[in-house]
Short mmCIF file of C-alpha atoms in Angstrom, two decimals:
data_model
loop_
_atom_site.label_atom_id
_atom_site.label_comp_id
_atom_site.label_asym_id
_atom_site.label_seq_id
_atom_site.Cartn_x
_atom_site.Cartn_y
_atom_site.Cartn_z
CA MET A 1 -10.69 80.32 -21.60
CA GLN A 2 -11.53 78.85 -18.21
CA GLN A 3 -9.63 75.70 -19.19
CA GLU A 4 -6.38 77.70 -19.01
CA TYR A 5 -6.77 78.12 -15.28
CA VAL A 6 -6.09 75.70 -12.45
CA SER A 7 -9.57 74.72 -11.31
CA VAL A 8 -11.00 75.26 -7.85
CA GLU A 9 -11.57 71.48 -7.74
CA GLU A 10 -7.79 70.94 -7.97
CA ILE A 11 -7.29 73.29 -5.02
CA LEU A 12 -9.95 71.57 -2.94
CA LYS A 13 -8.56 68.13 -3.78
CA ALA A 14 -5.19 69.20 -2.35
CA CYS A 15 -7.09 70.44 0.74
CA SER A 16 -9.02 67.20 1.23
CA TYR A 17 -8.08 67.14 4.94
CA ILE A 18 -10.14 70.33 5.44
CA ASN A 19 -13.78 69.37 5.93
CA GLU A 20 -15.57 72.31 7.55
CA PRO A 21 -18.09 73.80 5.08
CA ASP A 22 -17.21 77.38 6.10
CA ASP A 23 -13.52 76.69 5.46
CA ILE A 24 -14.26 75.26 2.01
CA LEU A 25 -16.36 78.32 1.18
CA LEU A 26 -13.50 80.57 2.31
CA ILE A 27 -11.07 78.78 -0.02
CA GLN A 28 -13.55 79.11 -2.90
CA LYS A 29 -13.97 82.81 -2.14
CA SER A 30 -10.18 83.32 -2.10
CA TYR A 31 -9.92 81.44 -5.38
CA ASN A 32 -12.55 83.61 -7.07
CA THR A 33 -11.07 86.85 -5.72
CA SER A 34 -7.55 85.99 -6.86
CA LEU A 35 -8.80 84.85 -10.27
CA LYS A 36 -10.77 88.10 -10.69
CA TYR A 37 -7.91 90.45 -9.84
CA HIS A 38 -5.19 88.56 -11.74
CA GLU A 39 -7.33 88.23 -14.88
CA GLY A 40 -5.35 89.14 -18.00
CA GLN A 41 -1.95 88.88 -16.29
CA LYS A 42 0.54 86.43 -17.84
CA ARG A 43 3.82 84.86 -16.74
CA LYS A 44 6.85 84.60 -19.01
CA SER A 45 5.77 81.08 -19.91
CA GLY A 46 2.55 82.50 -21.36
CA GLU A 47 0.55 80.82 -18.61
CA PRO A 48 -2.03 82.88 -16.66
CA TYR A 49 -0.40 84.52 -13.65
CA PHE A 50 -3.23 83.26 -11.47
CA ASN A 51 -1.94 79.70 -11.90
CA HIS A 52 1.18 80.64 -9.93
CA CYS A 53 -1.05 81.66 -7.00
CA ALA A 54 -3.06 78.46 -7.36
CA HIS A 55 0.05 76.26 -7.36
CA THR A 56 1.42 78.14 -4.36
CA ALA A 57 -1.81 77.32 -2.51
CA ILE A 58 -1.56 73.66 -3.58
CA ASN A 59 2.02 73.53 -2.29
CA ILE A 60 0.82 74.99 1.01
CA ALA A 61 -1.98 72.41 1.22
CA ARG A 62 0.57 69.64 0.61
CA GLN A 63 2.27 70.84 3.80
CA LYS A 64 -1.06 70.23 5.63
CA MET A 65 -1.39 73.88 6.58
CA ASP A 66 -4.51 75.56 7.96
CA VAL A 67 -7.22 77.21 5.85
CA GLU A 68 -6.02 80.78 6.51
CA THR A 69 -2.55 80.00 5.13
CA ILE A 70 -4.01 78.35 2.03
CA CYS A 71 -6.19 81.41 1.40
CA ALA A 72 -3.16 83.66 1.89
CA GLY A 73 -1.36 81.57 -0.74
CA LEU A 74 -4.13 82.16 -3.25
CA LEU A 75 -4.14 85.88 -2.50
CA HIS A 76 -0.44 86.41 -1.84
CA ASP A 77 0.26 88.62 -4.88
CA THR A 78 -3.00 90.56 -5.06
CA LEU A 79 -1.94 93.47 -2.82
CA GLU A 80 1.33 93.92 -4.70
CA ASP A 81 0.34 93.24 -8.31
CA THR A 82 -3.34 94.17 -8.64
CA LEU A 83 -5.80 96.96 -7.76
CA TYR A 84 -7.14 95.03 -4.76
CA THR A 85 -6.60 97.16 -1.65
CA HIS A 86 -5.63 96.35 1.91
CA ALA A 87 -8.95 97.72 3.20
CA GLU A 88 -10.95 95.64 0.73
CA MET A 89 -9.11 92.47 1.67
CA GLU A 90 -9.61 93.09 5.37
CA GLU A 91 -13.33 93.61 4.81
CA ASP A 92 -13.59 90.48 2.64
CA PHE A 93 -11.31 88.09 4.55
CA GLY A 94 -10.59 89.54 7.98
CA ILE A 95 -7.47 90.75 9.70
CA THR A 96 -5.61 87.41 10.00
CA ILE A 97 -5.52 86.53 6.30
CA THR A 98 -4.85 90.17 5.42
CA ASN A 99 -1.87 90.27 7.78
CA LEU A 100 -0.49 87.07 6.27
CA VAL A 101 -0.76 88.47 2.74
CA ASP A 102 0.66 91.78 3.92
CA GLY A 103 3.61 89.95 5.48
CA VAL A 104 4.34 88.15 2.22
CA THR A 105 3.94 91.42 0.27
CA LYS A 106 6.43 93.25 2.49
CA LEU A 107 9.01 90.58 1.77
CA GLY A 108 8.81 91.56 -1.91
CA LYS A 109 9.12 95.33 -1.48
CA VAL A 110 12.89 95.68 -1.44
CA LYS A 111 14.50 98.73 -3.04
CA TYR A 112 17.97 97.31 -3.52
CA SER A 113 19.85 95.61 -6.33
CA GLY A 114 22.34 92.76 -6.69
CA ALA A 115 23.73 91.22 -3.51
CA GLU A 116 22.25 94.02 -1.38
CA ARG A 117 18.76 93.18 -2.61
CA HIS A 118 19.22 89.52 -1.71
CA VAL A 119 20.56 90.26 1.76
CA GLU A 120 17.99 92.91 2.60
CA SER A 121 15.23 90.58 1.41
CA LEU A 122 16.63 87.92 3.70
CA ARG A 123 16.65 90.31 6.67
CA LYS A 124 12.94 90.94 6.08
CA PHE A 125 12.41 87.19 5.84
CA LEU A 126 13.82 86.80 9.34
CA ILE A 127 11.72 89.62 10.76
CA ALA A 128 8.57 88.12 9.21
CA MET A 129 9.32 84.88 11.02
CA SER A 130 8.93 86.60 14.37
CA ASP A 131 5.46 87.92 13.47
CA ASP A 132 3.82 84.79 12.06
CA MET A 133 5.67 81.67 10.99
CA ARG A 134 2.98 81.02 8.39
CA VAL A 135 4.28 83.95 6.32
CA VAL A 136 7.50 81.98 5.85
CA VAL A 137 5.60 78.85 4.80
CA VAL A 138 3.72 80.85 2.13
CA LYS A 139 6.98 82.33 0.84
CA LEU A 140 8.73 78.96 0.70
CA CYS A 141 5.81 77.40 -1.20
CA ASP A 142 5.80 80.40 -3.55
CA ARG A 143 9.54 79.84 -4.14
CA LEU A 144 8.95 76.13 -4.82
CA HIS A 145 6.62 76.90 -7.72
CA ASN A 146 9.07 79.49 -9.05
CA ILE A 147 11.84 76.87 -8.99
CA ASN A 148 9.60 74.34 -10.75
CA THR A 149 9.05 76.88 -13.57
CA LEU A 150 12.63 78.20 -13.67
CA GLU A 151 13.06 77.09 -17.30
CA TYR A 152 11.03 80.12 -18.37
CA VAL A 153 13.28 82.61 -16.54
CA ASP A 154 16.08 84.40 -18.39
CA VAL A 155 19.10 82.08 -18.63
CA HIS A 156 21.47 84.45 -16.81
CA LYS A 157 19.11 84.57 -13.80
CA ARG A 158 18.46 80.85 -13.40
CA LYS A 159 21.65 79.87 -11.60
CA ARG A 160 21.48 82.85 -9.23
CA ILE A 161 17.89 82.06 -8.22
CA ALA A 162 18.59 78.33 -7.87
CA LEU A 163 21.75 78.90 -5.82
CA GLU A 164 19.91 81.29 -3.51
CA THR A 165 17.25 78.62 -3.08
CA LEU A 166 19.82 75.94 -2.18
CA GLU A 167 21.74 78.14 0.23
CA ILE A 168 18.89 79.94 1.96
CA HIS A 169 15.36 78.67 1.28
CA ALA A 170 16.13 74.95 1.45
CA ARG A 171 18.22 75.49 4.57
CA LEU A 172 15.41 77.46 6.15
CA ALA A 173 12.91 74.68 5.36
CA ASP A 174 15.35 72.23 6.95
CA ARG A 175 15.66 74.34 10.10
CA LEU A 176 11.85 74.40 10.30
CA GLY A 177 11.88 70.59 10.07
CA MET A 178 9.98 70.61 6.76
CA GLY A 179 11.81 67.67 5.20
CA ARG A 180 9.56 67.21 2.16
CA LEU A 181 9.68 70.90 1.20
CA LYS A 182 13.45 71.06 1.74
CA ALA A 183 14.01 68.08 -0.58
CA GLU A 184 11.75 69.51 -3.29
CA LEU A 185 13.51 72.88 -3.20
CA GLU A 186 16.91 71.15 -3.41
CA ASP A 187 16.01 68.77 -6.22
CA GLY A 188 14.36 71.56 -8.21
CA SER A 189 17.45 73.78 -7.93
CA PHE A 190 20.10 71.06 -8.36
CA PRO A 191 20.17 70.85 -12.21
CA TYR A 192 20.50 74.64 -12.61
CA VAL A 193 23.39 75.06 -10.17
CA TYR A 194 25.32 71.83 -10.76
CA PRO A 195 24.15 70.44 -14.14
CA VAL A 196 27.05 68.01 -14.64
CA GLU A 197 26.77 66.60 -11.12
CA PHE A 198 22.99 66.37 -11.47
CA ALA A 199 23.29 64.26 -14.64
CA LYS A 200 25.89 61.99 -13.04
CA THR A 201 23.82 61.47 -9.88
CA LYS A 202 20.67 60.80 -11.89
CA GLU A 203 22.50 58.14 -13.91
CA ILE A 204 23.76 56.46 -10.74
CA ILE A 205 20.28 56.28 -9.21
CA GLN A 206 18.84 54.86 -12.42
CA ASN A 207 21.50 52.15 -12.53
CA ILE A 208 20.61 50.82 -9.08
CA GLN A 209 16.84 50.74 -9.44
CA GLU A 210 16.97 46.93 -9.61
CA ASN A 211 17.90 46.90 -5.91
CA GLU A 212 14.37 48.02 -5.20
CA LYS A 213 13.20 44.42 -5.62
CA THR A 214 15.23 43.40 -2.55
CA LEU A 215 13.53 46.16 -0.60
CA ILE A 216 10.05 45.01 -1.62
CA ASP A 217 10.91 41.47 -0.46
CA VAL A 218 12.02 42.83 2.93
CA VAL A 219 8.81 44.87 3.22
CA GLU A 220 6.68 41.76 2.74
CA LYS A 221 8.72 39.60 5.12
CA LEU A 222 8.88 42.25 7.84
CA SER A 223 5.19 43.14 7.58
CA GLU A 224 4.27 39.51 8.19
CA GLU A 225 6.68 39.20 11.16
CA LEU A 226 5.43 42.43 12.76
CA ARG A 227 1.86 41.11 12.59
CA VAL A 228 2.95 37.83 14.20
CA PHE A 229 4.39 39.75 17.15
CA GLU A 230 1.26 41.94 17.27
CA VAL A 231 3.09 45.24 16.78
CA ASN A 232 0.55 47.99 16.14
CA ILE A 233 1.73 49.03 12.68
CA GLU A 234 -0.10 51.61 10.59
CA ARG A 235 1.89 50.97 7.41
CA VAL A 236 5.22 49.79 6.02
CA ASP A 237 6.54 51.60 2.95
CA HIS A 238 9.80 52.73 1.41
CA ARG A 239 11.45 55.78 -0.11
CA VAL A 240 14.31 56.47 -2.52
CA LYS A 241 16.87 59.06 -1.48
CA HIS A 242 16.43 62.48 -3.13
CA LEU A 243 18.99 63.34 -5.81
CA TYR A 244 20.59 66.37 -4.14
CA SER A 245 20.86 64.56 -0.82
CA LEU A 246 22.41 61.55 -2.59
CA TRP A 247 24.94 63.80 -4.33
CA GLN A 248 25.97 65.28 -0.96
CA LYS A 249 26.75 61.78 0.29
CA LEU A 250 28.47 60.74 -2.93
CA LYS A 251 30.87 63.68 -2.52
CA LYS A 252 31.55 62.66 1.06
CA TYR A 253 32.47 59.09 0.02
CA ASP A 254 34.33 59.92 -3.21
CA TYR A 255 31.44 58.61 -5.33
CA ASP A 256 31.75 55.10 -3.84
CA ILE A 257 28.11 54.00 -3.98
CA ASN A 258 28.88 50.91 -1.86
CA LYS A 259 29.53 53.14 1.17
CA ILE A 260 26.04 54.64 1.09
CA HIS A 261 23.50 52.52 2.95
CA ASP A 262 20.37 54.68 2.81
CA ILE A 263 19.75 55.12 -0.93
CA PHE A 264 16.64 53.09 -0.26
CA ALA A 265 15.05 53.19 3.18
CA LEU A 266 12.19 51.19 4.59
CA ARG A 267 9.80 53.05 6.90
CA ILE A 268 7.74 51.37 9.58
CA ILE A 269 4.97 53.65 10.87
CA VAL A 270 3.52 52.47 14.18
CA SER A 271 0.88 53.64 16.66
CA SER A 272 2.95 54.53 19.72
CA MET A 273 6.46 55.13 20.99
CA SER A 274 6.54 51.73 22.72
CA ASP A 275 5.62 50.12 19.39
CA CYS A 276 8.73 51.76 17.87
CA TYR A 277 11.04 49.87 20.21
CA GLN A 278 9.04 46.65 19.91
CA ALA A 279 9.29 46.89 16.12
CA LEU A 280 13.04 47.45 16.43
CA GLY A 281 13.31 44.18 18.37
CA VAL A 282 11.41 42.36 15.62
CA VAL A 283 13.68 43.82 12.93
CA HIS A 284 16.86 42.81 14.75
CA GLY A 285 15.43 39.38 15.46
CA LEU A 286 14.75 38.79 11.79
CA TYR A 287 17.81 40.47 10.25
CA LYS A 288 21.37 40.94 11.48
CA PRO A 289 22.00 44.64 12.21
CA LYS A 290 25.02 46.40 10.76
CA PRO A 291 27.31 47.44 13.65
CA GLY A 292 27.55 51.15 14.37
CA ARG A 293 24.51 52.08 12.30
CA PHE A 294 21.82 52.29 15.02
CA LYS A 295 20.63 55.80 15.94
CA ASP A 296 17.96 56.66 18.47
CA TYR A 297 16.56 60.03 17.43
CA ILE A 298 13.48 59.43 19.59
CA ALA A 299 15.37 59.64 22.89
CA VAL A 300 17.65 62.34 21.44
CA PRO A 301 15.83 64.25 18.66
CA LYS A 302 17.70 66.24 16.01
CA PRO A 303 17.82 70.02 16.55
CA ASN A 304 14.95 70.57 14.11
CA GLY A 305 12.70 68.20 16.08
CA TYR A 306 13.14 65.08 13.90
CA GLN A 307 12.41 61.84 15.77
CA SER A 308 12.85 58.27 14.53
CA LEU A 309 14.77 55.06 15.14
CA HIS A 310 17.34 54.28 12.43
CA THR A 311 19.03 50.95 11.95
CA SER A 312 20.78 49.29 9.01
CA ILE A 313 20.43 45.55 8.38
CA PHE A 314 22.08 42.90 6.22
CA THR A 315 19.38 41.62 3.88
CA GLY A 316 21.04 38.23 3.36
CA ASN A 317 21.91 38.71 -0.32
CA GLY A 318 24.93 40.96 0.18
CA ASP A 319 22.99 44.23 0.44
CA THR A 320 22.42 46.48 3.42
CA LEU A 321 19.22 48.43 3.98
CA GLU A 322 18.32 51.31 6.28
CA ILE A 323 15.12 50.95 8.28
CA GLN A 324 13.38 53.91 9.93
CA ILE A 325 10.80 53.34 12.66
CA ARG A 326 8.52 56.12 13.93
CA THR A 327 4.98 56.98 14.96
CA ARG A 328 2.59 58.74 12.59
CA GLU A 329 3.03 62.02 14.47
CA MET A 330 6.83 61.70 14.23
CA HIS A 331 6.53 60.97 10.52
CA GLU A 332 4.32 63.99 9.89
CA GLU A 333 6.74 66.21 11.79
CA ALA A 334 9.61 64.82 9.69
CA GLU A 335 7.67 65.66 6.53
CA TYR A 336 6.04 68.94 7.54
CA GLY A 337 7.98 70.20 10.59
CA ILE A 338 6.55 73.29 12.22
CA ALA A 339 3.63 73.14 9.79
CA SER A 340 2.43 69.91 11.44
CA HIS A 341 2.19 71.66 14.82
CA LEU A 342 0.36 74.64 13.35
CA PHE A 343 -2.08 72.29 11.64
CA TYR A 344 -2.76 70.22 14.77
CA LYS A 345 -3.24 73.43 16.76
CA GLU A 346 -5.71 74.65 14.13
CA ILE A 347 -7.89 71.52 14.29
CA GLY A 348 -8.01 71.58 18.07
CA LYS A 349 -5.53 68.89 19.07
CA ASN A 350 -3.59 69.36 22.27
CA ILE A 351 -0.57 71.16 20.84
CA SER A 352 0.50 73.98 23.14
CA LYS A 353 1.89 77.34 22.12
CA GLU A 354 4.98 76.45 24.17
CA LYS A 355 5.59 73.32 22.06
CA ILE A 356 5.35 75.35 18.85
CA ASN A 357 7.67 78.01 20.28
CA SER A 358 10.16 75.37 21.43
CA LYS A 359 10.58 74.30 17.80
CA THR A 360 11.38 77.84 16.69
CA ASN A 361 13.37 79.36 19.56
CA TRP A 362 16.39 79.52 17.27
CA THR A 363 14.60 82.19 15.21
CA LYS A 364 14.67 84.57 18.17
CA ASP A 365 18.43 84.04 18.51
CA LEU A 366 18.77 84.68 14.79
CA LEU A 367 16.81 87.93 14.96
CA ASP A 368 18.87 89.22 17.90
CA TRP A 369 22.06 88.20 16.14
CA GLN A 370 21.31 89.93 12.83
CA LYS A 371 20.58 93.33 14.42
CA GLY A 372 24.24 94.00 15.12
CA ILE A 373 25.50 93.38 11.56
CA SER A 374 25.37 96.15 8.98
CA LYS A 375 27.56 94.98 6.10
CA HIS A 376 25.59 92.94 3.56
CA ASP A 377 28.37 90.53 2.58
CA VAL A 378 29.26 89.88 6.23
CA PHE A 379 25.60 89.29 7.08
CA LEU A 380 25.11 86.67 4.37
CA LYS A 381 28.38 84.87 5.09
CA GLN A 382 27.74 84.73 8.83
CA LEU A 383 24.13 83.68 8.38
CA LYS A 384 25.20 80.64 6.37
CA GLU A 385 27.89 79.75 8.90
CA ASP A 386 25.87 80.19 12.09
CA PHE A 387 22.36 79.08 11.18
CA PHE A 388 22.22 77.19 7.89
CA ASN A 389 25.34 75.02 7.93
CA HIS A 390 25.36 71.53 9.39
CA ARG A 391 24.60 71.51 13.11
CA VAL A 392 25.71 69.51 16.13
CA PHE A 393 23.67 69.01 19.26
CA VAL A 394 25.20 68.52 22.68
CA PHE A 395 23.95 68.31 26.24
CA THR A 396 24.30 70.35 29.39
CA PRO A 397 24.89 68.31 32.59
CA LYS A 398 21.13 68.66 33.26
CA GLY A 399 20.28 67.05 29.91
CA ASP A 400 19.21 70.18 28.01
CA VAL A 401 20.01 70.03 24.29
CA ILE A 402 22.10 72.88 22.85
CA ASP A 403 22.15 73.40 19.07
CA LEU A 404 25.45 74.74 17.60
CA PRO A 405 27.15 75.11 14.20
CA ASP A 406 29.28 72.17 13.11
CA GLY A 407 32.90 72.76 14.18
CA SER A 408 31.97 74.58 17.40
CA THR A 409 34.15 74.55 20.50
CA PRO A 410 33.44 74.84 24.25
CA ILE A 411 33.69 78.64 23.88
CA ASP A 412 30.71 78.58 21.51
CA PHE A 413 28.84 76.36 23.96
CA ALA A 414 29.58 78.67 26.90
CA TYR A 415 28.30 81.78 25.11
CA GLN A 416 25.25 79.93 23.84
CA ILE A 417 24.31 79.12 27.45
CA HIS A 418 24.81 82.72 28.65
CA SER A 419 27.18 85.57 27.89
CA ASP A 420 28.30 85.70 31.56
CA ILE A 421 29.34 82.05 31.41
CA GLY A 422 31.30 82.75 28.24
CA ASP A 423 32.94 85.87 29.70
CA HIS A 424 34.08 83.96 32.81
CA ALA A 425 34.84 80.50 31.37
CA LEU A 426 37.84 78.94 33.10
CA ARG A 427 37.81 75.27 32.09
CA ALA A 428 35.75 72.98 29.86
CA TYR A 429 34.78 69.35 30.35
CA SER A 430 33.39 66.98 27.74
CA ASN A 431 31.91 63.74 29.07
CA ASP A 432 33.57 64.53 32.44
CA LYS A 433 37.02 64.83 30.85
CA LEU A 434 38.98 68.09 30.82
CA VAL A 435 39.27 69.39 27.24
CA PRO A 436 41.01 72.47 25.78
CA PHE A 437 38.98 75.42 24.57
CA ASP A 438 39.85 74.55 20.95
CA TYR A 439 38.31 71.05 21.30
CA ILE A 440 35.88 70.40 18.41
CA ILE A 441 32.53 69.44 19.88
CA LYS A 442 30.99 66.15 18.76
CA ASN A 443 27.34 65.20 18.54
CA LYS A 444 25.92 64.06 21.91
CA ASP A 445 28.87 65.32 23.98
CA ILE A 446 27.90 66.27 27.53
CA LEU A 447 29.62 69.60 28.14
CA ARG A 448 30.28 71.47 31.36
CA ILE A 449 31.93 74.88 31.77
CA GLU A 450 33.72 75.80 34.98
CA THR A 451 33.69 79.54 35.61
CA SER A 452 35.68 81.98 37.74
CA GLU A 453 35.24 85.70 38.42
CA ASN A 454 38.92 86.12 37.54
CA ALA A 455 38.62 84.41 34.16
CA LYS A 456 38.12 86.77 31.21
CA PRO A 457 38.06 86.48 27.38
CA ASN A 458 41.23 86.99 25.36
CA ARG A 459 41.99 87.58 21.70
CA LYS A 460 42.83 83.91 21.06
CA TRP A 461 39.22 82.97 21.70
CA ILE A 462 38.09 84.73 18.52
CA SER A 463 39.99 82.27 16.33
CA THR A 464 39.12 79.36 18.65
CA CYS A 465 35.34 79.63 18.44
CA LYS A 466 33.18 78.93 15.38
CA SER A 467 29.96 80.89 15.78
CA GLN A 468 29.70 84.56 14.93
CA PHE A 469 27.44 84.87 17.97
CA ALA A 470 30.35 84.00 20.30
CA LYS A 471 32.88 86.03 18.30
CA ARG A 472 30.70 89.13 18.58
CA HIS A 473 30.38 88.78 22.36
CA ILE A 474 34.14 88.34 22.72
CA ARG A 475 34.90 91.39 20.55
CA SER A 476 32.36 93.41 22.49
CA TRP A 477 34.01 92.48 25.80
CA LEU A 478 37.48 93.26 24.46
CA LYS A 479 36.35 96.64 23.15
CA GLU A 480 34.64 97.52 26.43
CA HIS A 481 37.64 96.59 28.56
CA GLY A 482 40.28 98.14 26.33
CA GLY A 483 43.86 97.06 27.04
CA LEU A 484 42.95 94.82 29.97
CA MET A 485 42.19 91.78 27.87
CA ASP A 486 45.75 90.60 27.24
CA LYS A 487 46.29 90.05 30.97
CA PHE A 488 43.92 87.13 30.94
CA LEU A 489 45.16 84.19 28.94
CA VAL A 490 42.93 81.39 30.11
CA LYS A 491 44.05 78.00 28.88
#
């Protein structure tokens, strides 16, 4: 019977980066406790329920999380689905692991149905994020295993669960910078939500596999050249674009595969930031770069913290190839996001609390924002628009980066800086040029808002701005000042 269960050796293999004997014993203890209390429970597939907990823990370990989070993954359903009590868990595992499991458990205790259940669950998700970000990581890894076993769920539920995963869970993983987890959630959900498009995209990627030979040739040639110039490289490898991400680009370019230059990407992992730019010089010295395709995400990171140099080159045989250059730390953040900071903090590296908080400040804005919305359908719609849609990042004159929804205007920018600046915005400047308030902000714009005590919001601003955050502030001002608002028509 033991052969039915995921073994403790499989768990420990996934946790190979954890070496402290006490930590290994704690994982083994969590394994045995979960196995004991879930004994006899089955999933719809007929598999032991414990295996779901084990795979959740493996998914967490693949994100390089700390030992407490892995243990919480193994135990995450015991408080809700077994006779194991809160007091017993606290005595056995301490307050930290118990609080993590309790946080995950609370996310599941929702007494609603249909759309209300989904929205109320999501509200609790957001609140849990403010208590301990690791609760969210456990829940996302739990969802990943559920998506990977979705074939055993009732047919009429599959699409709903997969769509929810695409729209919320994958977007949340993206906002946390967890690129690997985001891609796995998307690719696992893709065939259930868009089966025809999934099949078409899969066929396209299979038909271009022969191009991988060109990439391998470039890897060999570049590796040799980088060694000649004594660039401190840790490794050179390559990746194939994930199916869901490829489909998103295919839609953008009307399924013209020739317009997509990053189906295959070569990654150069180096030792330091200076090595990144030295490697870039070697690449451009060996291959002609494609104009307009260079992006420096090291100097200007993406809103979720992603850093890398991107360039596209002509390979010499008619193909183009994207090359990404980054340090090992940048690469791990691209793969694991906030989890990489939590892990480094756990093993004693110099990662400050302020650096971790700087990666998740948007969650505080999100929590403040959601308190003022009561209608479930409005909440879900606005959440997608304000926090999970594509983002743009722009600069203040001092060089601070401001993260806004795609399609935002200077009004959104003003209110994001401070409500007083929004309420008294008189003129807007982008890159030192005067722009109207309905100007659509572009990535890397440098924005400046000129204010005046006599300038006030007006009704037109509601349709001008994009974010619900700004719209709510404008409506609040209009309501507070009654009929005065129409006097002030700031252009």
